[in-house]
Tab-separated table of C-alpha atoms in Angstrom:
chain	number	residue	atom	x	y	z
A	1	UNK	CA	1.074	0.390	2.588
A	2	UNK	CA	1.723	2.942	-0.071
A	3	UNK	CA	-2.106	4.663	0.291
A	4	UNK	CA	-3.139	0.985	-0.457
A	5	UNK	CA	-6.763	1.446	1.130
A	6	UNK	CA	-8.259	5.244	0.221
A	7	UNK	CA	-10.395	5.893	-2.542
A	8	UNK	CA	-9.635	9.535	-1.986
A	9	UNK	CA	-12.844	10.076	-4.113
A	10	UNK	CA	-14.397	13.073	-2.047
A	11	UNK	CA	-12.744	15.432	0.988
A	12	UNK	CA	-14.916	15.330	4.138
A	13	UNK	CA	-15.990	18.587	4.951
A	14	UNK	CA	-14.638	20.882	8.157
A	15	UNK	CA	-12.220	18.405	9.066
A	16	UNK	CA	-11.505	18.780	12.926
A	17	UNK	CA	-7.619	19.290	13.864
A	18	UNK	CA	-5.968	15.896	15.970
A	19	UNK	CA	-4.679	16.952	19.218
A	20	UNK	CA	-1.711	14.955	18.114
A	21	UNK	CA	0.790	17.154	16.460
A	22	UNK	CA	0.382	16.074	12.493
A	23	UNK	CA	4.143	15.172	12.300
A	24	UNK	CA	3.798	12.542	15.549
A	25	UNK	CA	1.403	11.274	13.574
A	26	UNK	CA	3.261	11.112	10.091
A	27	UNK	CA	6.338	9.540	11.739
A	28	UNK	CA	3.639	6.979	13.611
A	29	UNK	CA	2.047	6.084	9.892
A	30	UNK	CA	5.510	5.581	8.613
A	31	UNK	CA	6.201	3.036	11.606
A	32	UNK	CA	3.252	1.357	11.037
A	33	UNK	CA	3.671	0.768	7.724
A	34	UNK	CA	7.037	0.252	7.472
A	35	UNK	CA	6.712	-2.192	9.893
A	36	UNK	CA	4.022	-3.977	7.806
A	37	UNK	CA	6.391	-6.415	5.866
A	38	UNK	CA	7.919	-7.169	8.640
A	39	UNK	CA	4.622	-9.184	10.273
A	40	UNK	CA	3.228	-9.913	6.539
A	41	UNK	CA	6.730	-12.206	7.394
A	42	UNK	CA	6.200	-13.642	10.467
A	43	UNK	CA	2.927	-14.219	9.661
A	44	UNK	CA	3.081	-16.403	6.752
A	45	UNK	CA	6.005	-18.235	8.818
A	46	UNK	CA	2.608	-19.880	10.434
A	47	UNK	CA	0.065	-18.963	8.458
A	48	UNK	CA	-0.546	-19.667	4.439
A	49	UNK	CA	-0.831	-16.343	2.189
A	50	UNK	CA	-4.062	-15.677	1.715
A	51	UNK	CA	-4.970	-17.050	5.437
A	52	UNK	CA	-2.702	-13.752	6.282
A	53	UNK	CA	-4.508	-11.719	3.875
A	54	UNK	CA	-7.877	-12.565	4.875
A	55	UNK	CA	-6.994	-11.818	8.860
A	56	UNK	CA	-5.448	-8.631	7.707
A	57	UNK	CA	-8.155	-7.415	5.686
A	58	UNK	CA	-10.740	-8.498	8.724
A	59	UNK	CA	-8.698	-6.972	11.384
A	60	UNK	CA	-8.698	-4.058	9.235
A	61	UNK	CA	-12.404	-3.651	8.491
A	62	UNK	CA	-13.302	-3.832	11.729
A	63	UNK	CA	-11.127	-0.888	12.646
A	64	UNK	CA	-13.328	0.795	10.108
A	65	UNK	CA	-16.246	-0.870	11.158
A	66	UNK	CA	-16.039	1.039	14.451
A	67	UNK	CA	-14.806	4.064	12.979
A	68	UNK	CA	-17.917	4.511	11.025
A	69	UNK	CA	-20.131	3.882	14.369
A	70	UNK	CA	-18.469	6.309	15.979
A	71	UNK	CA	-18.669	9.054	13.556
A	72	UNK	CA	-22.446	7.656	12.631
A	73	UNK	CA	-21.663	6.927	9.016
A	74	UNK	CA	-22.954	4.095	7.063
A	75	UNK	CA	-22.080	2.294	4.265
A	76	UNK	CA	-22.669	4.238	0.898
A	77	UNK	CA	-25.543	3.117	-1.492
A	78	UNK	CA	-26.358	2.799	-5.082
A	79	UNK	CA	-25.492	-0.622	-6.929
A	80	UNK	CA	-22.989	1.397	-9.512
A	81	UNK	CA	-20.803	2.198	-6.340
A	82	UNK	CA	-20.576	-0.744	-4.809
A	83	UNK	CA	-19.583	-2.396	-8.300
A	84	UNK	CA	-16.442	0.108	-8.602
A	85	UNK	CA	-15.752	-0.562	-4.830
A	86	UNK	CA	-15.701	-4.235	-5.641
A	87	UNK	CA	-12.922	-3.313	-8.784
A	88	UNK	CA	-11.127	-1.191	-5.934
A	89	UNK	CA	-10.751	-4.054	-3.714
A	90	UNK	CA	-9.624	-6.082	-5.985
A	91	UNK	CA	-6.772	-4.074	-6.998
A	92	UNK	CA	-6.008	-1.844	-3.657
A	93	UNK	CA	-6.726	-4.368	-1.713
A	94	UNK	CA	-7.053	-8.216	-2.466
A	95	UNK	CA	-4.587	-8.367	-5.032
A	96	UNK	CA	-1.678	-6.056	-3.592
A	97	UNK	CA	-1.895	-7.751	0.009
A	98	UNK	CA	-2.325	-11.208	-1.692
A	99	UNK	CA	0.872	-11.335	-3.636
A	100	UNK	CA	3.099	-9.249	-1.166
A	101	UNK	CA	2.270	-11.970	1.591
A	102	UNK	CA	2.670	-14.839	-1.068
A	103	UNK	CA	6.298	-12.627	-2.304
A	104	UNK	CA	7.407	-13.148	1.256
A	105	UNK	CA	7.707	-16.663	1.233
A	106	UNK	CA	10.537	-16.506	-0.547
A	107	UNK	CA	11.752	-13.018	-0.746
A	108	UNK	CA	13.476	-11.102	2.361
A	109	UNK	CA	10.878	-8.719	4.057
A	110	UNK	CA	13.961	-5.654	3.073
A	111	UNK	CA	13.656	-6.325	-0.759
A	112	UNK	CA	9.104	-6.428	-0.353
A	113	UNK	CA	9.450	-2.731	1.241
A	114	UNK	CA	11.998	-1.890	-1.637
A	115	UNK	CA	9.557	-2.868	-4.157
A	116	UNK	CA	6.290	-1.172	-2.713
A	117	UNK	CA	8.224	2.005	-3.100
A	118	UNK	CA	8.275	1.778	-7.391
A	119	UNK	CA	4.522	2.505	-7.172
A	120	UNK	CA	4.369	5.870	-7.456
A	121	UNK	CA	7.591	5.186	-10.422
A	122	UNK	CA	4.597	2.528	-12.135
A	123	UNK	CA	2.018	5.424	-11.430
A	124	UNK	CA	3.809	8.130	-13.258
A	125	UNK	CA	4.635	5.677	-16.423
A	126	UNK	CA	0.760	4.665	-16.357
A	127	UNK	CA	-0.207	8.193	-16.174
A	128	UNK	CA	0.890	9.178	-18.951
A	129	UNK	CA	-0.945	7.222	-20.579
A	130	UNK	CA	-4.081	6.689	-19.241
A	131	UNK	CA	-4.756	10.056	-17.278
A	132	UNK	CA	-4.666	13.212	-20.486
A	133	UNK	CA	-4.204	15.994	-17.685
A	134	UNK	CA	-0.565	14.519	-16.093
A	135	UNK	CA	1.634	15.959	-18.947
A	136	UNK	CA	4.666	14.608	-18.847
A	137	UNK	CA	7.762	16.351	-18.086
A	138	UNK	CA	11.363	16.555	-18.625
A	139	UNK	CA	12.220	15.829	-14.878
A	140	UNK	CA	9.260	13.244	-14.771
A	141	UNK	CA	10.347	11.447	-17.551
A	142	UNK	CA	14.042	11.749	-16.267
A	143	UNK	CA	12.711	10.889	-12.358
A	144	UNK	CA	11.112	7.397	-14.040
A	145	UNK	CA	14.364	6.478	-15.983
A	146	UNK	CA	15.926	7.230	-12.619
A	147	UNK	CA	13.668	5.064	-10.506
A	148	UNK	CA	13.801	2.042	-12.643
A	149	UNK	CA	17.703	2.151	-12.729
A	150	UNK	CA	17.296	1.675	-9.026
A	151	UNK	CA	15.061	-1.504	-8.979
A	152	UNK	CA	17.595	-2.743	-11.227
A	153	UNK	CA	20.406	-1.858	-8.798
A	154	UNK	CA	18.387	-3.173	-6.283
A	155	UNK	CA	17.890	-6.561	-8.025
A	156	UNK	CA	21.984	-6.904	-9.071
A	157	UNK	CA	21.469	-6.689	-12.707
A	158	UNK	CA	25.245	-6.891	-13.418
A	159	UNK	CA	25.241	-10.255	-11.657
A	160	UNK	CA	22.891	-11.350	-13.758
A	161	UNK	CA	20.530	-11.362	-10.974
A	162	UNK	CA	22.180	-14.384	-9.039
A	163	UNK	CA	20.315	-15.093	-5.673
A	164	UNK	CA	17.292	-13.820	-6.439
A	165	UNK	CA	14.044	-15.610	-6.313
A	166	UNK	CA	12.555	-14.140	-9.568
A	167	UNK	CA	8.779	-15.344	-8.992
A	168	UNK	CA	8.756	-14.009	-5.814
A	169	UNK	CA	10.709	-10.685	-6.769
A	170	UNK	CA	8.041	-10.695	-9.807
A	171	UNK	CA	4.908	-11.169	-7.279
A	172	UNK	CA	6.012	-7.926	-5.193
A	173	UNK	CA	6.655	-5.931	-8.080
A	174	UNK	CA	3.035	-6.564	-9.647
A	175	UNK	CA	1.791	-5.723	-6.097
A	176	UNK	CA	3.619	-2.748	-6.551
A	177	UNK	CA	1.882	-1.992	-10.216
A	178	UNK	CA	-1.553	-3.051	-8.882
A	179	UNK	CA	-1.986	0.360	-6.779
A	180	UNK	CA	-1.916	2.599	-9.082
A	181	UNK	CA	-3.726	0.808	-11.552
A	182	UNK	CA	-6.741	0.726	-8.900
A	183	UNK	CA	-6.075	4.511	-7.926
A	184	UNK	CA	-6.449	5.416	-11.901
A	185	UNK	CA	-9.803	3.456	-11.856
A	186	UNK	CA	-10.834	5.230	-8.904
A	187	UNK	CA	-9.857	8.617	-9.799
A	188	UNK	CA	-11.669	7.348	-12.910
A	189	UNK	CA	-15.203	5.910	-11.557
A	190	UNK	CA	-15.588	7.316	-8.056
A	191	UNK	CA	-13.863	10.823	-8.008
A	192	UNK	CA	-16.881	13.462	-6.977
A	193	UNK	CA	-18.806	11.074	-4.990
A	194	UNK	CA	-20.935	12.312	-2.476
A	195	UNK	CA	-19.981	9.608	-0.131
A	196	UNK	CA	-17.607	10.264	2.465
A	197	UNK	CA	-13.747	8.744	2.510
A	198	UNK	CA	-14.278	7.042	5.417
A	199	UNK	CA	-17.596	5.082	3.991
A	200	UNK	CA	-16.289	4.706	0.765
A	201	UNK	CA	-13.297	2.902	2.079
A	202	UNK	CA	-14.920	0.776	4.832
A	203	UNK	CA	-16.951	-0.944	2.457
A	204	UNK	CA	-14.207	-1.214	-0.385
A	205	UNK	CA	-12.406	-3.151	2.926
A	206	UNK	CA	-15.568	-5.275	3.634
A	207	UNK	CA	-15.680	-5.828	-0.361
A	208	UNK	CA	-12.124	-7.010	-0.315
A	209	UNK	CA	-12.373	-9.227	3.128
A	210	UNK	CA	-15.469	-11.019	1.356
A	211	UNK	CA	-13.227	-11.807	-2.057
A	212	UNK	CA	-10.797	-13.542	0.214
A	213	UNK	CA	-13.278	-15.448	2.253
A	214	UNK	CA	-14.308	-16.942	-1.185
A	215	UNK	CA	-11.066	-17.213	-2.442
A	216	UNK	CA	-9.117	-18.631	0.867
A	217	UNK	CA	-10.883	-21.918	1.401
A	218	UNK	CA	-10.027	-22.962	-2.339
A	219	UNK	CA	-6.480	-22.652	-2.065
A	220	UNK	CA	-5.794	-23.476	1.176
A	221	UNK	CA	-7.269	-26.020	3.765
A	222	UNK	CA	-8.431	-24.726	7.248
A	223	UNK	CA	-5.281	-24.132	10.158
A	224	UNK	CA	-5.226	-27.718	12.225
A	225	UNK	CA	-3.013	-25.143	14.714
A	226	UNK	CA	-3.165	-21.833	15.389
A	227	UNK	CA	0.504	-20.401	16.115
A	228	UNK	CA	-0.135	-17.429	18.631
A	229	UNK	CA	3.103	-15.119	16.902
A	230	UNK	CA	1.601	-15.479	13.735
A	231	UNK	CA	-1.418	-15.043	15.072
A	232	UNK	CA	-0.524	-11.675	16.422
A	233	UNK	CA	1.290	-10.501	13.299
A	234	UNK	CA	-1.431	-10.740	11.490
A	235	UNK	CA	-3.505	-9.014	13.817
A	236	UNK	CA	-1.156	-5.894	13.986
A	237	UNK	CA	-0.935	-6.093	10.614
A	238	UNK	CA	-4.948	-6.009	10.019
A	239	UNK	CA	-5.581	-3.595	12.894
A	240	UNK	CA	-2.402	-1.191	12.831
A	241	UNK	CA	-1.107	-1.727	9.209
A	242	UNK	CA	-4.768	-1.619	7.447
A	243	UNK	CA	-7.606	-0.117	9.188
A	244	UNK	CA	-5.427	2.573	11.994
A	245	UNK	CA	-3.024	3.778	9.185
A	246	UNK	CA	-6.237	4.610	7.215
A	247	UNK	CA	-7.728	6.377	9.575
A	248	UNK	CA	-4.853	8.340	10.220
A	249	UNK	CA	-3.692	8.835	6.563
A	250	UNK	CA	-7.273	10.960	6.294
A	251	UNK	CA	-6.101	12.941	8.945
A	252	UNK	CA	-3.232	13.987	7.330
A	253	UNK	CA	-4.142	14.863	4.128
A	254	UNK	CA	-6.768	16.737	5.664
A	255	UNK	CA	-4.824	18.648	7.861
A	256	UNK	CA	-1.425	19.206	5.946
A	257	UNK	CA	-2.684	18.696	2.147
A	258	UNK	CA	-1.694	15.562	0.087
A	259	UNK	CA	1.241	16.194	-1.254
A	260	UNK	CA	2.770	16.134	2.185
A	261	UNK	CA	0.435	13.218	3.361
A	262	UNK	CA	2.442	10.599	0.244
A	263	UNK	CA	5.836	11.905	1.479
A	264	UNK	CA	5.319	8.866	3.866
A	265	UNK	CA	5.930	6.626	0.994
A	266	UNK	CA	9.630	7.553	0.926
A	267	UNK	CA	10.024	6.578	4.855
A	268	UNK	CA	8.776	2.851	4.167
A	269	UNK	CA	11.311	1.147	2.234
A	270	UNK	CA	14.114	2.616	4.947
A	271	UNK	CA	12.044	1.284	8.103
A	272	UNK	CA	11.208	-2.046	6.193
A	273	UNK	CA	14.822	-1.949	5.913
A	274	UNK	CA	15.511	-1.328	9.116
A	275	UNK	CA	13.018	-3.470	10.436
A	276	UNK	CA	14.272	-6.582	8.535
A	277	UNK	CA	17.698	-6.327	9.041
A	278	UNK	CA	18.096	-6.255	13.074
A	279	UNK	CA	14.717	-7.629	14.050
A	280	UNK	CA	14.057	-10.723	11.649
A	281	UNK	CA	18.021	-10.702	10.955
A	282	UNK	CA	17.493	-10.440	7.135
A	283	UNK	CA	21.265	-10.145	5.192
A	284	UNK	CA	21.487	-7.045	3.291
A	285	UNK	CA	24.209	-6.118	0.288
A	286	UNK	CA	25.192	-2.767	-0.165
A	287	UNK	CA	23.159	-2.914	-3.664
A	288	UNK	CA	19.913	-2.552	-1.626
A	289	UNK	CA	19.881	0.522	0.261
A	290	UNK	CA	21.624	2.351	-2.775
A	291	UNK	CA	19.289	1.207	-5.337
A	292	UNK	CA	16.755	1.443	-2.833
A	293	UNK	CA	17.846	5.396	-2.552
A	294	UNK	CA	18.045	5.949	-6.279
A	295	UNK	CA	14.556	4.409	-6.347
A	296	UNK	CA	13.362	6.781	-3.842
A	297	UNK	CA	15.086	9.495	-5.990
A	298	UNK	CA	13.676	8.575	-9.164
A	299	UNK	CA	9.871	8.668	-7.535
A	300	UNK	CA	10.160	11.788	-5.975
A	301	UNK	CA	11.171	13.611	-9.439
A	302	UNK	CA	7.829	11.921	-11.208
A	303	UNK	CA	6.413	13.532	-8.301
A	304	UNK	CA	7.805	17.100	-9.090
A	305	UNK	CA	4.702	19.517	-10.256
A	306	UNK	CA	5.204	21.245	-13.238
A	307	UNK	CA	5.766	24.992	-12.713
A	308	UNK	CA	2.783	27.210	-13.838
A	309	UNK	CA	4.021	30.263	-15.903
């Protein structure tokens, strides 16, 4: 979800040009992770939390895994690395896909896709802050005032937020904040690396799958059934949602630049919609898809570039 895997530390060189038509393959990433709430869902309905987090981030690293074997890459060396990739998994990846799946319990699938799209709203007000060369703007400033009156929309403020499970609400937003706090420590430690994307990621996945197998058998006991939809959820979730959208999220940038590439982050919160509404029959007010539209508003002003003179 939401760039939650790539370092985006280095470009690999002479990227070679998919057959696939880039925008097949944009509207395919969208899907995919769009779509992603949706099984985080029906995989907890059998499954505990981080049980679902540690399949997905398995799934997922094995996608990688053979990624790497086919392009002949291996992992990248150098204990320094490794200790920021650990951080990075942690925050991109342990954390995030941790708290969404433990949101879910109690939170529709619809309002979990609403709140992965403030990230790039929590990115811009961190920023600011912590990154000297993102000056910030009139329109920024106005796009994150924006954005926040959505969430608020979103939630029902004026009712006083009646209805609304506010730990699990809470859980998704901080999954939400956790991104770009690990993409400013990236962009912070790892930026310049002479590893590839692809290597730098597989291992921050292999990093992250290792923090849950420590972390899983503490809080939970071990499955005395194993639910097969559940089962496959997760799966798609690891597979498709994790370690394919990766791989294809490199191809875009590298092919259309970017700032094109994130424009998928404004297509997830309508297909999580979507999704949750006529597949897992999820109610929906009209509060959500108009705050969720202001929200979408509001990130794609702190988005806005500022123009050079």
């Amino acid at each position: 979800m939401t760039t939650a895997t790539a370092p985006r530390a280095s470009v690999d060189t002479a990227p070679r040009r998919s057959a696939l038509d880039w925008r097949l393959r944009f509207g395919a990433l969208s899907l995919i992770w769009g779509f992603s709430f949706l099984l985080i869902k029906v995989g907890t309905r059998g499954y505990a939390p981080f049980q679902v987090t540690l399949g997905r981030l398995a799934f997922g690293t094995a996608v990688l895994g053979v990624a790497m074997a086919v392009k002949r890459q291996g992992l990248p060396r150098g204990m320094r690395t490794w200790g920021h990739l650990a951080v990075a998994a942690f925050l991109l990846n342990a954390l995030p896909f941790s708290l969404f799946a433990y949101s879910e319990l109690t939170i529709p699938s619809t309002l979990a896709g609403i709140c992965n799209a403030t990230s790039p709203l929590w990115g811009m007000a961190l920023s600011l802050v912590a990154l000297s060369e993102d000056r910030p703007t009139r329109v920024r400033v106005a796009g994150l005032g924006i954005g926040f009156l959505g969430v608020l929309t979103v939630l029902g403020a004026w009712e006083g937020f009646s209805g609304l499970d506010a730990k699990g609400t809470a859980m998704a937003l901080l999954a939400s904040l956790s991104y770009p706090v690990g993409w400013i420590y990236v962009r912070r430690t790892l930026a310049g690396s002479s590893h590839s994307n692809l290597s730098l990621t597989g291992a921050q996945l292999l990093l992250a799958t290792a923090q849950l197998a420590v972390a899983t058998p503490l809080f939970t006991s071990f499955p005395t059934r194993f639910p097969v939809v559940p089962l496959l959820a997760t799966a798609a979730l690891g597979a498709l949602g994790t370690g394919l959208a990766v791989l294809i999220q490199y191809g875009l940038v590298a092919e259309v630049g970017p700032t094109t590439a994130q424009m998928v982050t404004y297509f997830i919160p309508v297909i999580a919609t979507a999704a949750g509404v006529t597949v897992l029959g999820e109610s929906l007010s009209w509060s959500t898809p108009v705050g969720a539209l202001i929200v979408l508003a509001g990130a794609a002003l702190t988005q806005m570039k500022p123009r050079v003179a």
